[in-house]
Amino acid sequence: MKKMLIVYYSWSNGNTKKIAKMLQKATGADIAEIETVKLYEGSYQDVVDQGQREVDNGFQPEIRPLAYSAADYDVIAVGTPTWWYTMAPAVLTYLNSQNWNGKTVIPFMTNGGWPGHVIKDIQNTCKGARSICEMEIQFDPSGGDHMETPNAKVEEWIESVKRSCEQQI
Ligand SMILES: Cc1cc2nc3c(=O)[nH]c(=O)nc-3n(C[C@H](O)[C@H](O)[C@H](O)COP(=O)(O)O)c2cc1C
């Protein structure tokens, strides 16, 4: 397999983190978490409201340096929760800070039933990258941590990621 890096952001329940870890376990890829310098504060609803303002304004929060550099990898899986029908602002910061030319990107996201245009937005932001094995995983509509997408579907996706990476050698 070509070297793969998994980069993810996760805020509410660790839903996206859970998927990222499943992918990591199956592929042996390196993994790095995106974290904002300033942590979100307040209730869930406070952050939902703040998130809406940030998405509406195209806000890109400052993020911490990652454990691994995407520049060292051919394939980068990028995972995000859905925030107001797009990627979380911290992921936008990250994607805009990298050179995607010639890279292969695997966009994956979690959502509560309103997936919007997350995958398209990731693809449009990663200019010059090839996008494969896109995946949307639904959790419960109340913002909780119950996965609605059948586990078998997620496993199937993970297998397809493994196959695609192996073919690139
Ligand atoms: C600020 C904010 C905005 C959200 N917007 C959406 C949305 O537009 N569509 C949707 O289906 N879920 C939305 N959700 C729910 C999350 O996408 C969902 O619970 C996700 O699995 C959380 O992942 P995490 O635990 O990795 O943070 C939103 C959650 C937050 C906190």
JSON list of N, CA and C and ligand atoms in Angstrom, two decimals, residues 8-18 40 44-52 55 79-86 88-89 109-116 118 137-146, ligand 1:
[
{"chain": "A", "resi": 8, "resn": "TYR", "atom": "N", "xyz": [-8.34, 14.02, 10.57]},
{"chain": "A", "resi": 8, "resn": "TYR", "atom": "CA", "xyz": [-9.77, 14.18, 10.90]},
{"chain": "A", "resi": 8, "resn": "TYR", "atom": "C", "xyz": [-9.96, 15.26, 11.95]},
{"chain": "A", "resi": 9, "resn": "TYR", "atom": "N", "xyz": [-11.18, 15.78, 11.96]},
{"chain": "A", "resi": 9, "resn": "TYR", "atom": "CA", "xyz": [-11.61, 16.69, 13.03]},
{"chain": "A", "resi": 9, "resn": "TYR", "atom": "C", "xyz": [-12.87, 16.07, 13.62]},
{"chain": "A", "resi": 10, "resn": "SER", "atom": "N", "xyz": [-13.03, 16.20, 14.92]},
{"chain": "A", "resi": 10, "resn": "SER", "atom": "CA", "xyz": [-14.19, 15.62, 15.59]},
{"chain": "A", "resi": 10, "resn": "SER", "atom": "C", "xyz": [-14.50, 16.47, 16.79]},
{"chain": "A", "resi": 11, "resn": "TRP", "atom": "N", "xyz": [-15.75, 16.83, 16.98]},
{"chain": "A", "resi": 11, "resn": "TRP", "atom": "CA", "xyz": [-16.05, 17.72, 18.10]},
{"chain": "A", "resi": 11, "resn": "TRP", "atom": "C", "xyz": [-17.12, 17.16, 19.04]},
{"chain": "A", "resi": 12, "resn": "SER", "atom": "N", "xyz": [-18.30, 16.82, 18.51]},
{"chain": "A", "resi": 12, "resn": "SER", "atom": "CA", "xyz": [-19.45, 16.54, 19.38]},
{"chain": "A", "resi": 12, "resn": "SER", "atom": "C", "xyz": [-19.27, 15.32, 20.27]},
{"chain": "A", "resi": 13, "resn": "ASN", "atom": "N", "xyz": [-19.19, 14.15, 19.64]},
{"chain": "A", "resi": 13, "resn": "ASN", "atom": "CA", "xyz": [-19.18, 12.88, 20.38]},
{"chain": "A", "resi": 13, "resn": "ASN", "atom": "C", "xyz": [-18.00, 12.02, 20.02]},
{"chain": "A", "resi": 14, "resn": "GLY", "atom": "N", "xyz": [-17.15, 12.51, 19.14]},
{"chain": "A", "resi": 14, "resn": "GLY", "atom": "CA", "xyz": [-16.10, 11.62, 18.63]},
{"chain": "A", "resi": 14, "resn": "GLY", "atom": "C", "xyz": [-16.63, 10.71, 17.53]},
{"chain": "A", "resi": 15, "resn": "ASN", "atom": "N", "xyz": [-17.73, 11.07, 16.88]},
{"chain": "A", "resi": 15, "resn": "ASN", "atom": "CA", "xyz": [-18.26, 10.23, 15.80]},
{"chain": "A", "resi": 15, "resn": "ASN", "atom": "C", "xyz": [-17.25, 10.09, 14.66]},
{"chain": "A", "resi": 16, "resn": "THR", "atom": "N", "xyz": [-16.72, 11.22, 14.24]},
{"chain": "A", "resi": 16, "resn": "THR", "atom": "CA", "xyz": [-15.78, 11.21, 13.12]},
{"chain": "A", "resi": 16, "resn": "THR", "atom": "C", "xyz": [-14.47, 10.53, 13.54]},
{"chain": "A", "resi": 17, "resn": "LYS", "atom": "N", "xyz": [-14.11, 10.76, 14.79]},
{"chain": "A", "resi": 17, "resn": "LYS", "atom": "CA", "xyz": [-12.90, 10.11, 15.33]},
{"chain": "A", "resi": 17, "resn": "LYS", "atom": "C", "xyz": [-13.06, 8.59, 15.30]},
{"chain": "A", "resi": 18, "resn": "LYS", "atom": "N", "xyz": [-14.25, 8.11, 15.64]},
{"chain": "A", "resi": 18, "resn": "LYS", "atom": "CA", "xyz": [-14.51, 6.67, 15.67]},
{"chain": "A", "resi": 18, "resn": "LYS", "atom": "C", "xyz": [-14.28, 6.07, 14.28]},
{"chain": "A", "resi": 40, "resn": "TYR", "atom": "N", "xyz": [-13.90, 25.36, 21.33]},
{"chain": "A", "resi": 40, "resn": "TYR", "atom": "CA", "xyz": [-15.30, 25.81, 21.36]},
{"chain": "A", "resi": 40, "resn": "TYR", "atom": "C", "xyz": [-15.84, 25.67, 22.79]},
{"chain": "A", "resi": 44, "resn": "TYR", "atom": "N", "xyz": [-24.06, 22.61, 23.61]},
{"chain": "A", "resi": 44, "resn": "TYR", "atom": "CA", "xyz": [-24.12, 22.09, 22.24]},
{"chain": "A", "resi": 44, "resn": "TYR", "atom": "C", "xyz": [-24.79, 23.13, 21.33]},
{"chain": "A", "resi": 45, "resn": "GLN", "atom": "N", "xyz": [-25.92, 23.69, 21.82]},
{"chain": "A", "resi": 45, "resn": "GLN", "atom": "CA", "xyz": [-26.66, 24.66, 21.00]},
{"chain": "A", "resi": 45, "resn": "GLN", "atom": "C", "xyz": [-25.82, 25.92, 20.75]},
{"chain": "A", "resi": 46, "resn": "ASP", "atom": "N", "xyz": [-25.04, 26.34, 21.78]},
{"chain": "A", "resi": 46, "resn": "ASP", "atom": "CA", "xyz": [-24.15, 27.50, 21.59]},
{"chain": "A", "resi": 46, "resn": "ASP", "atom": "C", "xyz": [-23.20, 27.25, 20.42]},
{"chain": "A", "resi": 47, "resn": "VAL", "atom": "N", "xyz": [-22.65, 26.03, 20.39]},
{"chain": "A", "resi": 47, "resn": "VAL", "atom": "CA", "xyz": [-21.65, 25.72, 19.35]},
{"chain": "A", "resi": 47, "resn": "VAL", "atom": "C", "xyz": [-22.35, 25.56, 17.99]},
{"chain": "A", "resi": 48, "resn": "VAL", "atom": "N", "xyz": [-23.56, 25.00, 18.00]},
{"chain": "A", "resi": 48, "resn": "VAL", "atom": "CA", "xyz": [-24.32, 24.92, 16.74]},
{"chain": "A", "resi": 48, "resn": "VAL", "atom": "C", "xyz": [-24.52, 26.34, 16.18]},
{"chain": "A", "resi": 49, "resn": "ASP", "atom": "N", "xyz": [-24.89, 27.28, 17.05]},
{"chain": "A", "resi": 49, "resn": "ASP", "atom": "CA", "xyz": [-25.12, 28.66, 16.61]},
{"chain": "A", "resi": 49, "resn": "ASP", "atom": "C", "xyz": [-23.82, 29.33, 16.16]},
{"chain": "A", "resi": 50, "resn": "GLN", "atom": "N", "xyz": [-22.77, 29.14, 16.95]},
{"chain": "A", "resi": 50, "resn": "GLN", "atom": "CA", "xyz": [-21.47, 29.71, 16.57]},
{"chain": "A", "resi": 50, "resn": "GLN", "atom": "C", "xyz": [-21.00, 29.12, 15.24]},
{"chain": "A", "resi": 51, "resn": "GLY", "atom": "N", "xyz": [-21.20, 27.80, 15.10]},
{"chain": "A", "resi": 51, "resn": "GLY", "atom": "CA", "xyz": [-20.82, 27.12, 13.86]},
{"chain": "A", "resi": 51, "resn": "GLY", "atom": "C", "xyz": [-21.54, 27.71, 12.66]},
{"chain": "A", "resi": 52, "resn": "GLN", "atom": "N", "xyz": [-22.80, 28.05, 12.85]},
{"chain": "A", "resi": 52, "resn": "GLN", "atom": "CA", "xyz": [-23.56, 28.63, 11.73]},
{"chain": "A", "resi": 52, "resn": "GLN", "atom": "C", "xyz": [-22.96, 29.98, 11.31]},
{"chain": "A", "resi": 55, "resn": "VAL", "atom": "N", "xyz": [-19.61, 29.28, 9.53]},
{"chain": "A", "resi": 55, "resn": "VAL", "atom": "CA", "xyz": [-19.79, 28.75, 8.17]},
{"chain": "A", "resi": 55, "resn": "VAL", "atom": "C", "xyz": [-20.28, 29.86, 7.24]},
{"chain": "A", "resi": 79, "resn": "GLY", "atom": "N", "xyz": [-11.39, 13.47, 7.15]},
{"chain": "A", "resi": 79, "resn": "GLY", "atom": "CA", "xyz": [-12.69, 13.24, 7.79]},
{"chain": "A", "resi": 79, "resn": "GLY", "atom": "C", "xyz": [-13.17, 14.45, 8.57]},
{"chain": "A", "resi": 80, "resn": "THR", "atom": "N", "xyz": [-14.46, 14.73, 8.44]},
{"chain": "A", "resi": 80, "resn": "THR", "atom": "CA", "xyz": [-15.04, 15.89, 9.13]},
{"chain": "A", "resi": 80, "resn": "THR", "atom": "C", "xyz": [-16.49, 15.60, 9.54]},
{"chain": "A", "resi": 81, "resn": "PRO", "atom": "N", "xyz": [-16.93, 16.17, 10.65]},
{"chain": "A", "resi": 81, "resn": "PRO", "atom": "CA", "xyz": [-18.39, 16.19, 10.88]},
{"chain": "A", "resi": 81, "resn": "PRO", "atom": "C", "xyz": [-19.02, 17.21, 9.94]},
{"chain": "A", "resi": 82, "resn": "THR", "atom": "N", "xyz": [-20.29, 17.06, 9.66]},
{"chain": "A", "resi": 82, "resn": "THR", "atom": "CA", "xyz": [-21.02, 18.06, 8.89]},
{"chain": "A", "resi": 82, "resn": "THR", "atom": "C", "xyz": [-21.39, 19.22, 9.81]},
{"chain": "A", "resi": 83, "resn": "TRP", "atom": "N", "xyz": [-21.00, 20.39, 9.43]},
{"chain": "A", "resi": 83, "resn": "TRP", "atom": "CA", "xyz": [-21.40, 21.60, 10.16]},
{"chain": "A", "resi": 83, "resn": "TRP", "atom": "C", "xyz": [-22.13, 22.50, 9.16]},
{"chain": "A", "resi": 84, "resn": "TRP", "atom": "N", "xyz": [-23.40, 22.63, 9.36]},
{"chain": "A", "resi": 84, "resn": "TRP", "atom": "CA", "xyz": [-24.21, 23.49, 8.49]},
{"chain": "A", "resi": 84, "resn": "TRP", "atom": "C", "xyz": [-23.98, 23.16, 7.01]},
{"chain": "A", "resi": 85, "resn": "TYR", "atom": "N", "xyz": [-24.12, 21.86, 6.73]},
{"chain": "A", "resi": 85, "resn": "TYR", "atom": "CA", "xyz": [-24.12, 21.32, 5.36]},
{"chain": "A", "resi": 85, "resn": "TYR", "atom": "C", "xyz": [-22.75, 21.35, 4.69]},
{"chain": "A", "resi": 86, "resn": "THR", "atom": "N", "xyz": [-21.72, 21.75, 5.43]},
{"chain": "A", "resi": 86, "resn": "THR", "atom": "CA", "xyz": [-20.38, 21.73, 4.84]},
{"chain": "A", "resi": 86, "resn": "THR", "atom": "C", "xyz": [-19.41, 21.14, 5.86]},
{"chain": "A", "resi": 88, "resn": "ALA", "atom": "N", "xyz": [-16.51, 21.15, 8.83]},
{"chain": "A", "resi": 88, "resn": "ALA", "atom": "CA", "xyz": [-16.28, 22.00, 10.00]},
{"chain": "A", "resi": 88, "resn": "ALA", "atom": "C", "xyz": [-15.21, 23.04, 9.64]},
{"chain": "A", "resi": 89, "resn": "PRO", "atom": "N", "xyz": [-15.35, 24.26, 10.17]},
{"chain": "A", "resi": 89, "resn": "PRO", "atom": "CA", "xyz": [-14.41, 25.34, 9.82]},
{"chain": "A", "resi": 89, "resn": "PRO", "atom": "C", "xyz": [-12.94, 24.97, 10.02]},
{"chain": "A", "resi": 109, "resn": "MET", "atom": "N", "xyz": [-17.18, 11.84, 5.81]},
{"chain": "A", "resi": 109, "resn": "MET", "atom": "CA", "xyz": [-17.84, 12.76, 6.75]},
{"chain": "A", "resi": 109, "resn": "MET", "atom": "C", "xyz": [-18.90, 12.04, 7.54]},
{"chain": "A", "resi": 110, "resn": "THR", "atom": "N", "xyz": [-19.21, 12.59, 8.72]},
{"chain": "A", "resi": 110, "resn": "THR", "atom": "CA", "xyz": [-20.35, 12.11, 9.48]},
{"chain": "A", "resi": 110, "resn": "THR", "atom": "C", "xyz": [-21.40, 13.22, 9.52]},
{"chain": "A", "resi": 111, "resn": "ASN", "atom": "N", "xyz": [-22.64, 12.82, 9.69]},
{"chain": "A", "resi": 111, "resn": "ASN", "atom": "CA", "xyz": [-23.74, 13.79, 9.70]},
{"chain": "A", "resi": 111, "resn": "ASN", "atom": "C", "xyz": [-24.89, 13.25, 10.52]},
{"chain": "A", "resi": 112, "resn": "GLY", "atom": "N", "xyz": [-25.88, 14.11, 10.75]},
{"chain": "A", "resi": 112, "resn": "GLY", "atom": "CA", "xyz": [-27.05, 13.71, 11.52]},
{"chain": "A", "resi": 112, "resn": "GLY", "atom": "C", "xyz": [-28.28, 13.55, 10.63]},
{"chain": "A", "resi": 113, "resn": "GLY", "atom": "N", "xyz": [-28.07, 13.43, 9.34]},
{"chain": "A", "resi": 113, "resn": "GLY", "atom": "CA", "xyz": [-29.19, 13.20, 8.43]},
{"chain": "A", "resi": 113, "resn": "GLY", "atom": "C", "xyz": [-29.37, 14.29, 7.39]},
{"chain": "A", "resi": 114, "resn": "TRP", "atom": "N", "xyz": [-28.57, 15.35, 7.49]},
{"chain": "A", "resi": 114, "resn": "TRP", "atom": "CA", "xyz": [-28.63, 16.45, 6.52]},
{"chain": "A", "resi": 114, "resn": "TRP", "atom": "C", "xyz": [-27.21, 16.66, 5.97]},
{"chain": "A", "resi": 115, "resn": "PRO", "atom": "N", "xyz": [-26.82, 15.80, 5.03]},
{"chain": "A", "resi": 115, "resn": "PRO", "atom": "CA", "xyz": [-25.41, 15.77, 4.62]},
{"chain": "A", "resi": 115, "resn": "PRO", "atom": "C", "xyz": [-24.95, 16.97, 3.79]},
{"chain": "A", "resi": 116, "resn": "GLY", "atom": "N", "xyz": [-25.90, 17.66, 3.16]},
{"chain": "A", "resi": 116, "resn": "GLY", "atom": "CA", "xyz": [-25.51, 18.86, 2.42]},
{"chain": "A", "resi": 116, "resn": "GLY", "atom": "C", "xyz": [-24.50, 18.58, 1.32]},
{"chain": "A", "resi": 118, "resn": "VAL", "atom": "N", "xyz": [-20.93, 18.50, 1.76]},
{"chain": "A", "resi": 118, "resn": "VAL", "atom": "CA", "xyz": [-19.61, 18.37, 2.41]},
{"chain": "A", "resi": 118, "resn": "VAL", "atom": "C", "xyz": [-18.56, 17.80, 1.45]},
{"chain": "A", "resi": 137, "resn": "ILE", "atom": "N", "xyz": [-21.34, 9.04, 6.38]},
{"chain": "A", "resi": 137, "resn": "ILE", "atom": "CA", "xyz": [-21.80, 8.14, 7.43]},
{"chain": "A", "resi": 137, "resn": "ILE", "atom": "C", "xyz": [-22.76, 8.89, 8.34]},
{"chain": "A", "resi": 138, "resn": "GLN", "atom": "N", "xyz": [-23.95, 8.32, 8.46]},
{"chain": "A", "resi": 138, "resn": "GLN", "atom": "CA", "xyz": [-24.97, 9.03, 9.26]},
{"chain": "A", "resi": 138, "resn": "GLN", "atom": "C", "xyz": [-25.01, 8.54, 10.71]},
{"chain": "A", "resi": 139, "resn": "PHE", "atom": "N", "xyz": [-25.03, 9.50, 11.60]},
{"chain": "A", "resi": 139, "resn": "PHE", "atom": "CA", "xyz": [-25.29, 9.23, 13.02]},
{"chain": "A", "resi": 139, "resn": "PHE", "atom": "C", "xyz": [-26.69, 9.75, 13.34]},
{"chain": "A", "resi": 140, "resn": "ASP", "atom": "N", "xyz": [-27.09, 9.67, 14.61]},
{"chain": "A", "resi": 140, "resn": "ASP", "atom": "CA", "xyz": [-28.50, 9.96, 14.86]},
{"chain": "A", "resi": 140, "resn": "ASP", "atom": "C", "xyz": [-28.82, 11.45, 14.74]},
{"chain": "A", "resi": 141, "resn": "PRO", "atom": "N", "xyz": [-30.07, 11.74, 14.36]},
{"chain": "A", "resi": 141, "resn": "PRO", "atom": "CA", "xyz": [-30.47, 13.12, 14.04]},
{"chain": "A", "resi": 141, "resn": "PRO", "atom": "C", "xyz": [-30.45, 14.07, 15.23]},
{"chain": "A", "resi": 142, "resn": "SER", "atom": "N", "xyz": [-30.37, 13.52, 16.45]},
{"chain": "A", "resi": 142, "resn": "SER", "atom": "CA", "xyz": [-30.36, 14.40, 17.62]},
{"chain": "A", "resi": 142, "resn": "SER", "atom": "C", "xyz": [-28.96, 14.88, 17.96]},
{"chain": "A", "resi": 143, "resn": "GLY", "atom": "N", "xyz": [-27.99, 14.53, 17.13]},
{"chain": "A", "resi": 143, "resn": "GLY", "atom": "CA", "xyz": [-26.62, 14.95, 17.39]},
{"chain": "A", "resi": 143, "resn": "GLY", "atom": "C", "xyz": [-25.88, 13.97, 18.28]},
{"chain": "A", "resi": 144, "resn": "GLY", "atom": "N", "xyz": [-26.47, 12.79, 18.50]},
{"chain": "A", "resi": 144, "resn": "GLY", "atom": "CA", "xyz": [-25.88, 11.79, 19.39]},
{"chain": "A", "resi": 144, "resn": "GLY", "atom": "C", "xyz": [-24.85, 10.91, 18.71]},
{"chain": "A", "resi": 145, "resn": "ASP", "atom": "N", "xyz": [-24.51, 9.80, 19.40]},
{"chain": "A", "resi": 145, "resn": "ASP", "atom": "CA", "xyz": [-23.40, 8.98, 18.90]},
{"chain": "A", "resi": 145, "resn": "ASP", "atom": "C", "xyz": [-23.85, 7.61, 18.38]},
{"chain": "A", "resi": 146, "resn": "HIS", "atom": "N", "xyz": [-25.16, 7.46, 18.13]},
{"chain": "A", "resi": 146, "resn": "HIS", "atom": "CA", "xyz": [-25.61, 6.19, 17.55]},
{"chain": "A", "resi": 146, "resn": "HIS", "atom": "C", "xyz": [-25.44, 6.22, 16.03]},
{"chain": "B", "resi": 1, "resn": "LIG", "atom": "C1", "xyz": [-22.10, 23.23, 14.61]},
{"chain": "B", "resi": 1, "resn": "LIG", "atom": "C2", "xyz": [-22.80, 21.98, 14.15]},
{"chain": "B", "resi": 1, "resn": "LIG", "atom": "C3", "xyz": [-23.49, 21.98, 12.95]},
{"chain": "B", "resi": 1, "resn": "LIG", "atom": "C4", "xyz": [-24.08, 20.82, 12.47]},
{"chain": "B", "resi": 1, "resn": "LIG", "atom": "N1", "xyz": [-24.69, 20.84, 11.24]},
{"chain": "B", "resi": 1, "resn": "LIG", "atom": "C5", "xyz": [-25.18, 19.68, 10.72]},
{"chain": "B", "resi": 1, "resn": "LIG", "atom": "C6", "xyz": [-25.73, 19.65, 9.40]},
{"chain": "B", "resi": 1, "resn": "LIG", "atom": "O1", "xyz": [-25.78, 20.66, 8.68]},
{"chain": "B", "resi": 1, "resn": "LIG", "atom": "N2", "xyz": [-26.21, 18.46, 8.93]},
{"chain": "B", "resi": 1, "resn": "LIG", "atom": "C7", "xyz": [-26.19, 17.32, 9.69]},
{"chain": "B", "resi": 1, "resn": "LIG", "atom": "O2", "xyz": [-26.64, 16.29, 9.23]},
{"chain": "B", "resi": 1, "resn": "LIG", "atom": "N3", "xyz": [-25.66, 17.32, 10.94]},
{"chain": "B", "resi": 1, "resn": "LIG", "atom": "C8", "xyz": [-25.14, 18.46, 11.48]},
{"chain": "B", "resi": 1, "resn": "LIG", "atom": "N4", "xyz": [-24.56, 18.44, 12.72]},
{"chain": "B", "resi": 1, "resn": "LIG", "atom": "C9", "xyz": [-24.44, 17.14, 13.44]},
{"chain": "B", "resi": 1, "resn": "LIG", "atom": "C10", "xyz": [-23.04, 16.51, 13.25]},
{"chain": "B", "resi": 1, "resn": "LIG", "atom": "O3", "xyz": [-22.59, 16.59, 11.91]},
{"chain": "B", "resi": 1, "resn": "LIG", "atom": "C11", "xyz": [-23.01, 15.04, 13.64]},
{"chain": "B", "resi": 1, "resn": "LIG", "atom": "O4", "xyz": [-23.53, 14.85, 14.93]},
{"chain": "B", "resi": 1, "resn": "LIG", "atom": "C12", "xyz": [-21.58, 14.48, 13.56]},
{"chain": "B", "resi": 1, "resn": "LIG", "atom": "O5", "xyz": [-21.61, 13.07, 13.49]},
{"chain": "B", "resi": 1, "resn": "LIG", "atom": "C13", "xyz": [-20.73, 14.91, 14.74]},
{"chain": "B", "resi": 1, "resn": "LIG", "atom": "O6", "xyz": [-19.44, 14.36, 14.59]},
{"chain": "B", "resi": 1, "resn": "LIG", "atom": "P1", "xyz": [-18.32, 14.48, 15.72]},
{"chain": "B", "resi": 1, "resn": "LIG", "atom": "O7", "xyz": [-18.80, 13.71, 16.93]},
{"chain": "B", "resi": 1, "resn": "LIG", "atom": "O8", "xyz": [-17.11, 13.84, 15.10]},
{"chain": "B", "resi": 1, "resn": "LIG", "atom": "O9", "xyz": [-18.11, 15.93, 16.01]},
{"chain": "B", "resi": 1, "resn": "LIG", "atom": "C14", "xyz": [-24.00, 19.61, 13.24]},
{"chain": "B", "resi": 1, "resn": "LIG", "atom": "C15", "xyz": [-23.35, 19.63, 14.48]},
{"chain": "B", "resi": 1, "resn": "LIG", "atom": "C16", "xyz": [-22.76, 20.79, 14.94]},
{"chain": "B", "resi": 1, "resn": "LIG", "atom": "C17", "xyz": [-22.04, 20.78, 16.26]}
]
